[in-house]
mmCIF file of C-alpha atoms in Angstrom:
data_model
loop_
_atom_site.group_PDB
_atom_site.id
_atom_site.type_symbol
_atom_site.label_atom_id
_atom_site.label_comp_id
_atom_site.label_asym_id
_atom_site.label_seq_id
_atom_site.Cartn_x
_atom_site.Cartn_y
_atom_site.Cartn_z
ATOM 1 C CA UNK M 1 0.157 0.206 -0.100
ATOM 2 C CA UNK M 2 1.173 3.684 -0.436
ATOM 3 C CA UNK M 3 2.826 5.112 2.746
ATOM 4 C CA UNK M 4 2.086 9.013 3.226
ATOM 5 C CA UNK M 5 3.836 11.396 5.196
ATOM 6 C CA UNK M 6 1.837 10.079 8.766
ATOM 7 C CA UNK M 7 2.797 6.602 8.519
ATOM 8 C CA UNK M 8 5.690 6.075 11.125
ATOM 9 C CA UNK M 9 8.109 3.516 10.085
ATOM 10 C CA UNK M 10 10.386 3.395 12.987
ATOM 11 C CA UNK M 11 12.334 5.225 15.993
ATOM 12 C CA UNK M 12 15.736 6.657 16.667
ATOM 13 C CA UNK M 13 17.810 7.308 18.962
ATOM 14 C CA UNK M 14 20.758 9.002 19.154
ATOM 15 C CA UNK M 15 23.700 8.697 22.132
ATOM 16 C CA UNK M 16 26.371 11.127 22.853
ATOM 17 C CA UNK M 17 27.920 9.494 26.284
ATOM 18 C CA UNK M 18 30.321 11.652 28.286
ATOM 19 C CA UNK M 19 33.834 10.629 27.949
ATOM 20 C CA UNK M 20 34.732 7.173 30.596
ATOM 21 C CA UNK M 21 37.487 9.222 32.311
ATOM 22 C CA UNK M 22 34.855 12.225 33.140
ATOM 23 C CA UNK M 23 33.142 10.344 36.343
ATOM 24 C CA UNK M 24 36.344 9.484 38.118
ATOM 25 C CA UNK M 25 37.924 13.221 37.534
ATOM 26 C CA UNK M 26 34.562 14.608 38.773
ATOM 27 C CA UNK M 27 35.015 12.540 41.503
ATOM 28 C CA UNK M 28 38.870 13.327 41.872
ATOM 29 C CA UNK M 29 37.670 16.849 41.418
ATOM 30 C CA UNK M 30 35.157 16.796 44.662
ATOM 31 C CA UNK M 31 37.827 14.999 47.014
ATOM 32 C CA UNK M 32 40.238 18.349 46.520
ATOM 33 C CA UNK M 33 37.657 20.475 47.213
ATOM 34 C CA UNK M 34 37.202 21.870 43.714
ATOM 35 C CA UNK M 35 33.178 22.293 42.410
ATOM 36 C CA UNK M 36 32.670 21.385 38.945
ATOM 37 C CA UNK M 37 29.554 23.203 37.433
ATOM 38 C CA UNK M 38 27.879 22.032 34.033
ATOM 39 C CA UNK M 39 26.049 24.882 31.869
ATOM 40 C CA UNK M 40 24.753 23.916 28.609
ATOM 41 C CA UNK M 41 22.264 24.647 26.097
ATOM 42 C CA UNK M 42 20.632 21.277 26.022
ATOM 43 C CA UNK M 43 17.457 19.593 27.615
ATOM 44 C CA UNK M 44 16.948 19.679 31.272
ATOM 45 C CA UNK M 45 16.173 16.458 31.114
ATOM 46 C CA UNK M 46 19.292 15.343 29.085
ATOM 47 C CA UNK M 47 21.786 17.899 31.188
ATOM 48 C CA UNK M 48 19.944 16.036 34.143
ATOM 49 C CA UNK M 49 20.694 12.824 32.863
ATOM 50 C CA UNK M 50 24.600 13.145 31.842
ATOM 51 C CA UNK M 51 25.100 15.344 35.265
ATOM 52 C CA UNK M 52 23.620 11.664 36.691
ATOM 53 C CA UNK M 53 25.516 9.515 34.647
ATOM 54 C CA UNK M 54 29.096 11.559 35.829
ATOM 55 C CA UNK M 55 28.420 11.920 39.425
ATOM 56 C CA UNK M 56 27.669 15.792 39.078
ATOM 57 C CA UNK M 57 23.728 15.672 40.795
ATOM 58 C CA UNK M 58 21.550 12.618 41.168
ATOM 59 C CA UNK M 59 18.328 11.861 39.736
ATOM 60 C CA UNK M 60 16.555 14.024 41.084
ATOM 61 C CA UNK M 61 19.016 16.732 41.322
ATOM 62 C CA UNK M 62 18.149 20.622 40.786
ATOM 63 C CA UNK M 63 18.596 21.832 36.892
ATOM 64 C CA UNK M 64 17.976 25.779 36.909
ATOM 65 C CA UNK M 65 17.226 26.459 33.156
ATOM 66 C CA UNK M 66 18.061 30.448 31.571
ATOM 67 C CA UNK M 67 15.109 31.747 31.625
ATOM 68 C CA UNK M 68 14.537 31.306 35.289
ATOM 69 C CA UNK M 69 18.468 32.855 35.585
ATOM 70 C CA UNK M 70 17.153 36.037 34.012
ATOM 71 C CA UNK M 71 14.596 36.505 36.502
ATOM 72 C CA UNK M 72 16.846 36.369 39.354
ATOM 73 C CA UNK M 73 18.448 39.328 40.808
ATOM 74 C CA UNK M 74 22.105 39.728 40.773
ATOM 75 C CA UNK M 75 21.882 38.339 44.946
ATOM 76 C CA UNK M 76 19.603 35.969 44.437
ATOM 77 C CA UNK M 77 21.436 34.570 41.697
ATOM 78 C CA UNK M 78 24.318 34.071 44.088
ATOM 79 C CA UNK M 79 22.391 32.309 46.484
ATOM 80 C CA UNK M 80 21.526 30.003 43.296
ATOM 81 C CA UNK M 81 24.760 29.448 42.330
ATOM 82 C CA UNK M 82 26.338 28.752 45.846
ATOM 83 C CA UNK M 83 23.802 25.422 45.542
ATOM 84 C CA UNK M 84 23.781 24.773 42.003
ATOM 85 C CA UNK M 85 25.806 22.775 40.025
ATOM 86 C CA UNK M 86 23.465 21.900 36.490
ATOM 87 C CA UNK M 87 22.221 24.818 34.174
ATOM 88 C CA UNK M 88 20.278 24.091 31.081
ATOM 89 C CA UNK M 89 19.058 25.940 27.987
ATOM 90 C CA UNK M 90 21.348 28.863 28.994
ATOM 91 C CA UNK M 91 22.070 31.658 26.496
ATOM 92 C CA UNK M 92 25.980 32.992 26.473
ATOM 93 C CA UNK M 93 25.053 36.376 28.430
ATOM 94 C CA UNK M 94 23.863 34.131 31.288
ATOM 95 C CA UNK M 95 27.616 32.456 31.279
ATOM 96 C CA UNK M 96 28.662 35.365 32.509
ATOM 97 C CA UNK M 97 26.685 35.990 34.957
ATOM 98 C CA UNK M 98 27.298 32.882 36.509
ATOM 99 C CA UNK M 99 30.650 33.385 36.512
ATOM 100 C CA UNK M 100 30.089 36.891 37.916
ATOM 101 C CA UNK M 101 27.782 35.408 40.444
ATOM 102 C CA UNK M 102 30.430 32.685 41.644
ATOM 103 C CA UNK M 103 33.187 35.158 41.841
ATOM 104 C CA UNK M 104 30.813 37.490 43.852
ATOM 105 C CA UNK M 105 30.749 34.362 46.617
ATOM 106 C CA UNK M 106 34.583 34.703 46.844
ATOM 107 C CA UNK M 107 35.139 31.882 44.688
ATOM 108 C CA UNK M 108 38.190 31.153 42.270
ATOM 109 C CA UNK M 109 36.429 30.038 38.794
ATOM 110 C CA UNK M 110 37.382 28.131 35.738
ATOM 111 C CA UNK M 111 35.384 28.350 33.073
ATOM 112 C CA UNK M 112 35.659 26.147 29.664
ATOM 113 C CA UNK M 113 34.298 27.086 26.429
ATOM 114 C CA UNK M 114 35.011 26.290 22.577
ATOM 115 C CA UNK M 115 32.496 28.763 21.069
ATOM 116 C CA UNK M 116 32.434 32.703 20.454
ATOM 117 C CA UNK M 117 30.204 33.243 22.422
ATOM 118 C CA UNK M 118 31.757 31.582 25.391
ATOM 119 C CA UNK M 119 34.738 34.520 25.428
ATOM 120 C CA UNK M 120 33.616 36.682 27.742
ATOM 121 C CA UNK M 121 33.076 34.098 30.526
ATOM 122 C CA UNK M 122 36.649 32.874 29.751
ATOM 123 C CA UNK M 123 37.567 35.981 29.803
ATOM 124 C CA UNK M 124 35.854 37.203 33.122
ATOM 125 C CA UNK M 125 36.801 33.366 34.604
ATOM 126 C CA UNK M 126 39.655 33.489 36.854
ATOM 127 C CA UNK M 127 41.389 30.894 34.293
ATOM 128 C CA UNK M 128 39.845 30.773 31.019
ATOM 129 C CA UNK M 129 40.075 27.290 29.207
ATOM 130 C CA UNK M 130 39.790 26.968 25.732
ATOM 131 C CA UNK M 131 39.236 23.702 23.793
ATOM 132 C CA UNK M 132 42.538 23.475 20.600
ATOM 133 C CA UNK M 133 40.407 20.731 18.494
ATOM 134 C CA UNK M 134 37.130 22.210 18.301
ATOM 135 C CA UNK M 135 37.763 25.830 19.996
ATOM 136 C CA UNK M 136 37.789 29.024 17.903
ATOM 137 C CA UNK M 137 40.465 31.549 17.758
ATOM 138 C CA UNK M 138 38.096 34.150 19.441
ATOM 139 C CA UNK M 139 38.055 31.871 22.030
ATOM 140 C CA UNK M 140 41.455 30.702 22.576
ATOM 141 C CA UNK M 141 42.866 34.368 22.478
ATOM 142 C CA UNK M 142 40.735 35.138 25.180
ATOM 143 C CA UNK M 143 41.464 31.772 27.274
ATOM 144 C CA UNK M 144 44.390 31.542 29.818
ATOM 145 C CA UNK M 145 45.254 27.653 29.010
ATOM 146 C CA UNK M 146 44.086 25.536 25.673
ATOM 147 C CA UNK M 147 43.262 22.003 26.285
ATOM 148 C CA UNK M 148 45.277 19.964 22.794
ATOM 149 C CA UNK M 149 42.777 16.970 23.404
ATOM 150 C CA UNK M 150 39.167 18.857 24.535
ATOM 151 C CA UNK M 151 39.290 16.286 27.670
ATOM 152 C CA UNK M 152 38.053 17.532 30.876
ATOM 153 C CA UNK M 153 40.028 15.063 32.787
ATOM 154 C CA UNK M 154 43.258 16.694 31.590
ATOM 155 C CA UNK M 155 42.045 19.772 33.591
ATOM 156 C CA UNK M 156 42.315 17.831 36.931
ATOM 157 C CA UNK M 157 45.797 16.749 35.820
ATOM 158 C CA UNK M 158 47.073 20.014 35.578
ATOM 159 C CA UNK M 159 45.271 20.852 38.861
ATOM 160 C CA UNK M 160 47.151 18.097 40.248
ATOM 161 C CA UNK M 161 50.840 18.868 38.515
ATOM 162 C CA UNK M 162 50.192 22.351 39.871
ATOM 163 C CA UNK M 163 50.003 21.224 43.415
ATOM 164 C CA UNK M 164 53.081 19.077 43.226
ATOM 165 C CA UNK M 165 54.836 22.161 42.226
ATOM 166 C CA UNK M 166 53.788 24.207 45.026
ATOM 167 C CA UNK M 167 54.351 21.626 47.121
ATOM 168 C CA UNK M 168 58.008 21.302 46.148
ATOM 169 C CA UNK M 169 58.475 24.460 46.528
ATOM 170 C CA UNK M 170 57.169 24.931 49.833
ATOM 171 C CA UNK M 171 59.571 21.828 50.555
ATOM 172 C CA UNK M 172 62.683 23.887 49.103
ATOM 173 C CA UNK M 173 61.902 27.088 50.987
ATOM 174 C CA UNK M 174 61.409 25.372 54.101
ATOM 175 C CA UNK M 175 64.564 23.149 53.353
ATOM 176 C CA UNK M 176 67.028 26.401 52.682
ATOM 177 C CA UNK M 177 65.686 29.074 55.145
ATOM 178 C CA UNK M 178 65.106 25.953 58.116
ATOM 179 C CA UNK M 179 68.921 25.269 57.336
ATOM 180 C CA UNK M 180 69.738 29.099 57.166
ATOM 181 C CA UNK M 181 68.195 29.860 60.332
ATOM 182 C CA UNK M 182 70.422 27.138 62.066
ATOM 183 C CA UNK M 183 73.697 28.454 60.391
ATOM 184 C CA UNK M 184 72.999 31.931 61.491
ATOM 185 C CA UNK M 185 72.365 31.192 65.270
ATOM 186 C CA UNK M 186 75.124 28.713 65.734
ATOM 187 C CA UNK M 187 77.236 31.692 64.006
ATOM 188 C CA UNK M 188 75.870 34.511 66.335
ATOM 189 C CA UNK M 189 76.451 32.459 69.729
ATOM 190 C CA UNK M 190 80.412 31.863 69.044
ATOM 191 C CA UNK M 191 80.953 35.462 69.956
ATOM 192 C CA UNK M 192 78.063 35.717 73.175
ATOM 193 C CA UNK M 193 79.847 32.027 74.214
ATOM 194 C CA UNK M 194 83.155 33.775 74.209
ATOM 195 C CA UNK M 195 85.020 31.356 71.746
ATOM 196 C CA UNK M 196 87.737 32.858 70.009
ATOM 197 C CA UNK M 197 87.934 32.584 66.506
ATOM 198 C CA UNK M 198 84.319 32.286 63.819
ATOM 199 C CA UNK M 199 82.766 29.028 63.337
ATOM 200 C CA UNK M 200 82.973 29.404 59.644
ATOM 201 C CA UNK M 201 85.224 31.471 57.099
ATOM 202 C CA UNK M 202 83.320 33.229 54.603
ATOM 203 C CA UNK M 203 84.774 31.035 51.937
ATOM 204 C CA UNK M 204 82.948 27.927 53.795
ATOM 205 C CA UNK M 205 79.540 29.942 54.006
ATOM 206 C CA UNK M 206 80.012 30.290 49.992
ATOM 207 C CA UNK M 207 80.604 26.719 50.000
ATOM 208 C CA UNK M 208 77.177 25.633 51.901
ATOM 209 C CA UNK M 209 74.761 28.282 50.222
ATOM 210 C CA UNK M 210 76.533 26.702 46.514
ATOM 211 C CA UNK M 211 76.768 22.877 47.056
ATOM 212 C CA UNK M 212 75.541 21.883 50.814
ATOM 213 C CA UNK M 213 72.380 24.023 50.597
ATOM 214 C CA UNK M 214 71.926 23.870 46.487
ATOM 215 C CA UNK M 215 71.996 20.678 45.086
ATOM 216 C CA UNK M 216 70.063 18.536 47.430
ATOM 217 C CA UNK M 217 67.302 21.988 47.560
ATOM 218 C CA UNK M 218 67.502 21.356 43.719
ATOM 219 C CA UNK M 219 66.637 17.832 43.998
ATOM 220 C CA UNK M 220 63.632 18.133 46.345
ATOM 221 C CA UNK M 221 61.988 20.235 43.429
ATOM 222 C CA UNK M 222 61.839 16.554 41.575
ATOM 223 C CA UNK M 223 60.114 14.745 44.469
ATOM 224 C CA UNK M 224 56.896 13.207 43.076
ATOM 225 C CA UNK M 225 53.922 13.882 44.603
ATOM 226 C CA UNK M 226 52.703 12.210 48.207
ATOM 227 C CA UNK M 227 49.476 9.670 48.310
ATOM 228 C CA UNK M 228 46.472 12.409 49.280
ATOM 229 C CA UNK M 229 47.611 15.050 47.110
ATOM 230 C CA UNK M 230 44.315 15.655 45.649
ATOM 231 C CA UNK M 231 42.623 14.804 48.642
ATOM 232 C CA UNK M 232 43.970 18.406 50.141
ATOM 233 C CA UNK M 233 42.015 21.475 50.437
ATOM 234 C CA UNK M 234 42.804 24.272 47.993
ATOM 235 C CA UNK M 235 45.405 26.754 49.100
ATOM 236 C CA UNK M 236 43.581 30.220 49.987
ATOM 237 C CA UNK M 237 43.834 33.341 47.234
ATOM 238 C CA UNK M 238 46.782 35.293 48.015
ATOM 239 C CA UNK M 239 47.931 32.596 50.988
ATOM 240 C CA UNK M 240 51.646 33.368 51.627
ATOM 241 C CA UNK M 241 54.231 30.719 51.613
ATOM 242 C CA UNK M 242 54.799 30.994 54.674
ATOM 243 C CA UNK M 243 51.586 29.817 55.520
ATOM 244 C CA UNK M 244 50.040 26.391 56.791
ATOM 245 C CA UNK M 245 53.347 25.947 59.318
ATOM 246 C CA UNK M 246 55.783 26.467 57.188
ATOM 247 C CA UNK M 247 57.143 29.276 58.518
ATOM 248 C CA UNK M 248 56.491 28.462 61.893
ATOM 249 C CA UNK M 249 58.574 25.273 60.938
ATOM 250 C CA UNK M 250 61.793 27.182 59.625
ATOM 251 C CA UNK M 251 62.058 29.158 62.885
ATOM 252 C CA UNK M 252 61.374 26.061 65.093
ATOM 253 C CA UNK M 253 63.062 23.777 62.845
ATOM 254 C CA UNK M 254 66.181 26.470 62.629
ATOM 255 C CA UNK M 255 66.537 27.197 65.787
ATOM 256 C CA UNK M 256 66.693 23.635 67.223
ATOM 257 C CA UNK M 257 69.338 23.031 64.589
ATOM 258 C CA UNK M 258 71.156 26.170 65.785
ATOM 259 C CA UNK M 259 71.304 24.349 69.210
ATOM 260 C CA UNK M 260 71.724 21.022 68.087
ATOM 261 C CA UNK M 261 74.886 22.482 66.831
ATOM 262 C CA UNK M 262 76.061 24.894 69.570
ATOM 263 C CA UNK M 263 76.251 21.935 72.100
ATOM 264 C CA UNK M 264 78.809 19.938 69.716
ATOM 265 C CA UNK M 265 80.600 23.343 69.538
ATOM 266 C CA UNK M 266 80.731 23.671 73.360
ATOM 267 C CA UNK M 267 81.769 20.213 73.875
ATOM 268 C CA UNK M 268 84.629 20.363 71.284
ATOM 269 C CA UNK M 269 85.690 23.718 72.678
ATOM 270 C CA UNK M 270 85.933 22.181 75.401
ATOM 271 C CA UNK M 271 87.791 18.664 74.584
ATOM 272 C CA UNK M 272 90.272 21.305 73.197
ATOM 273 C CA UNK M 273 89.293 20.210 69.031
ATOM 274 C CA UNK M 274 89.143 21.717 65.997
ATOM 275 C CA UNK M 275 86.043 23.312 67.124
ATOM 276 C CA UNK M 276 85.601 25.255 63.893
ATOM 277 C CA UNK M 277 85.961 22.970 61.515
ATOM 278 C CA UNK M 278 83.830 20.097 63.474
ATOM 279 C CA UNK M 279 80.811 22.866 63.132
ATOM 280 C CA UNK M 280 81.278 23.184 59.613
ATOM 281 C CA UNK M 281 80.946 19.636 59.215
ATOM 282 C CA UNK M 282 78.010 19.351 61.322
ATOM 283 C CA UNK M 283 76.238 22.029 59.634
ATOM 284 C CA UNK M 284 76.814 20.188 56.263
ATOM 285 C CA UNK M 285 76.107 16.841 57.377
ATOM 286 C CA UNK M 286 73.394 17.599 59.500
ATOM 287 C CA UNK M 287 71.303 19.769 56.191
ATOM 288 C CA UNK M 288 71.822 15.875 54.656
ATOM 289 C CA UNK M 289 69.197 14.589 57.211
ATOM 290 C CA UNK M 290 67.084 17.837 56.701
ATOM 291 C CA UNK M 291 66.843 17.708 53.148
ATOM 292 C CA UNK M 292 65.894 13.795 53.877
ATOM 293 C CA UNK M 293 63.200 14.641 56.390
ATOM 294 C CA UNK M 294 61.566 17.309 54.147
ATOM 295 C CA UNK M 295 60.683 14.997 51.118
ATOM 296 C CA UNK M 296 57.481 13.993 52.754
ATOM 297 C CA UNK M 297 55.151 15.092 56.300
ATOM 298 C CA UNK M 298 55.628 11.732 56.780
ATOM 299 C CA UNK M 299 57.805 10.101 58.997
ATOM 300 C CA UNK M 300 60.040 8.603 56.344
ATOM 301 C CA UNK M 301 59.731 4.903 57.359
ATOM 302 C CA UNK M 302 56.032 5.164 55.612
ATOM 303 C CA UNK M 303 57.632 7.182 52.310
ATOM 304 C CA UNK M 304 59.214 4.961 49.575
ATOM 305 C CA UNK M 305 62.765 5.411 49.608
ATOM 306 C CA UNK M 306 63.882 5.287 46.209
ATOM 307 C CA UNK M 307 60.955 7.284 44.548
ATOM 308 C CA UNK M 308 63.594 10.534 44.249
ATOM 309 C CA UNK M 309 66.680 9.314 43.183
ATOM 310 C CA UNK M 310 67.977 12.446 42.368
ATOM 311 C CA UNK M 311 68.510 13.181 46.227
ATOM 312 C CA UNK M 312 69.812 10.149 47.515
ATOM 313 C CA UNK M 313 72.413 10.750 44.670
ATOM 314 C CA UNK M 314 72.975 14.724 45.856
ATOM 315 C CA UNK M 315 73.189 13.823 49.333
ATOM 316 C CA UNK M 316 75.861 10.921 48.764
ATOM 317 C CA UNK M 317 77.683 13.258 46.313
ATOM 318 C CA UNK M 318 77.430 16.231 49.040
ATOM 319 C CA UNK M 319 78.483 14.218 52.117
ATOM 320 C CA UNK M 320 81.598 12.720 50.076
ATOM 321 C CA UNK M 321 82.697 16.530 48.980
ATOM 322 C CA UNK M 322 82.537 17.719 52.362
ATOM 323 C CA UNK M 323 84.824 15.084 53.520
ATOM 324 C CA UNK M 324 87.306 15.864 50.405
ATOM 325 C CA UNK M 325 87.253 19.076 51.613
ATOM 326 C CA UNK M 326 88.568 17.524 55.203
ATOM 327 C CA UNK M 327 90.879 15.075 54.275
ATOM 328 C CA UNK M 328 92.398 16.111 50.686
ATOM 329 C CA UNK M 329 95.367 18.317 51.615
ATOM 330 C CA UNK M 330 95.117 20.626 49.069
ATOM 331 C CA UNK M 331 90.984 21.389 49.363
ATOM 332 C CA UNK M 332 91.551 21.470 53.179
ATOM 333 C CA UNK M 333 94.035 24.222 52.983
ATOM 334 C CA UNK M 334 92.018 26.387 50.335
ATOM 335 C CA UNK M 335 88.969 25.651 52.897
ATOM 336 C CA UNK M 336 90.661 26.324 55.851
ATOM 337 C CA UNK M 337 89.757 23.539 57.515
ATOM 338 C CA UNK M 338 91.400 20.746 59.584
ATOM 339 C CA UNK M 339 91.719 17.338 59.141
ATOM 340 C CA UNK M 340 89.259 15.520 62.118
ATOM 341 C CA UNK M 341 90.273 12.364 63.392
ATOM 342 C CA UNK M 342 88.150 9.205 63.987
ATOM 343 C CA UNK M 343 86.433 10.320 67.452
ATOM 344 C CA UNK M 344 86.067 14.234 66.327
ATOM 345 C CA UNK M 345 83.687 12.896 63.041
ATOM 346 C CA UNK M 346 81.839 10.124 64.828
ATOM 347 C CA UNK M 347 80.945 13.177 67.599
ATOM 348 C CA UNK M 348 79.982 15.582 64.090
ATOM 349 C CA UNK M 349 78.289 12.598 62.870
ATOM 350 C CA UNK M 350 76.415 12.157 66.207
ATOM 351 C CA UNK M 351 75.156 15.434 66.480
ATOM 352 C CA UNK M 352 73.882 15.483 62.976
ATOM 353 C CA UNK M 353 71.965 12.577 63.337
ATOM 354 C CA UNK M 354 70.505 13.917 66.945
ATOM 355 C CA UNK M 355 68.897 16.854 64.501
ATOM 356 C CA UNK M 356 67.391 14.198 62.224
ATOM 357 C CA UNK M 357 66.245 12.679 64.694
ATOM 358 C CA UNK M 358 64.701 15.243 66.330
ATOM 359 C CA UNK M 359 62.756 15.808 62.833
ATOM 360 C CA UNK M 360 61.246 12.506 62.212
ATOM 361 C CA UNK M 361 60.011 12.733 65.913
ATOM 362 C CA UNK M 362 58.412 15.688 65.274
ATOM 363 C CA UNK M 363 56.888 14.270 62.780
ATOM 364 C CA UNK M 364 55.370 11.251 64.367
ATOM 365 C CA UNK M 365 53.627 13.422 67.266
ATOM 366 C CA UNK M 366 52.406 15.987 65.023
ATOM 367 C CA UNK M 367 50.573 13.070 63.163
ATOM 368 C CA UNK M 368 49.955 11.342 66.597
ATOM 369 C CA UNK M 369 48.231 14.580 67.994
ATOM 370 C CA UNK M 370 46.485 15.455 64.965
ATOM 371 C CA UNK M 371 44.908 11.542 64.846
ATOM 372 C CA UNK M 372 43.907 11.912 68.438
ATOM 373 C CA UNK M 373 42.033 15.339 67.940
ATOM 374 C CA UNK M 374 40.842 13.537 65.142
ATOM 375 C CA UNK M 375 39.568 10.770 66.736
ATOM 376 C CA UNK M 376 37.992 13.331 69.605
#
């Protein structure tokens, strides 16, 4: 029989699923204190279904439409964006309003987009992220970052890499400044104790700053990320590098480092030993233990000892160079050191080890106290 335009021949369904890695990326964001938000021009049922599939919302989760956003004033919109994570049928001008409302709530906003109409929102956001494959040139120009693979999970990986870099900068600062405070306390204490001479010559200080401090500090920048890096809350905007206990660590560690070295200095002077060379050696050897301890906030027995081979090499090389300065006559004469007897060298090693044990014991005690407060 003849088929007319009103005859149903069949139905065709189309599915445009999210990438398989997006669900895990969303979960990682939530653990890291990042709230993902989906803004789409699709139908609200589609937006809810996709949001539910990737863990952004549940089956009955709130979906706000673009026409609803138009009816909200700025104050009402700030309340909406504080709770809602899925928006549907949103025109480009409302995307810009959503970004501004989030910023008004003191949120740091990253915005993704690929179309020309997304450019204003990307420009307004703290971090504009454009799609490198499907994105227009206008969008790429307005963005701060361009994704070459158009993959949301890449943004999460970039956040993790950024956190690792920031954590390694803190390690570097803690090691360098903590050690320098200890050196300062030691050098300042010598004349106050009535000792004749200075603990270190300018050339020895230069050696410590360039070699003893430098090599391990550079190796600390290669430290891999700790477990739980993406389970920490984000750093607060404008937060000082000395926040989160870094400043107190530097002062506390530097003072203890100085006091331990001063105690060794007094013992060496009373034994009529070459105390200046022993101070120089103790400071250098103790910093090797400090570098190892700075690898992690966890005790070192909970850390893979071979995850940063560059640091192990730098510690071994620096220790060997320090011993060469003591026992190679040409170097000893040039740097003004005195070859140490086995007993005196052992005393330097013992006080250096004492400082290392303090650092590790301090970490264990603080972890125990944190756990005790959590259980309470």
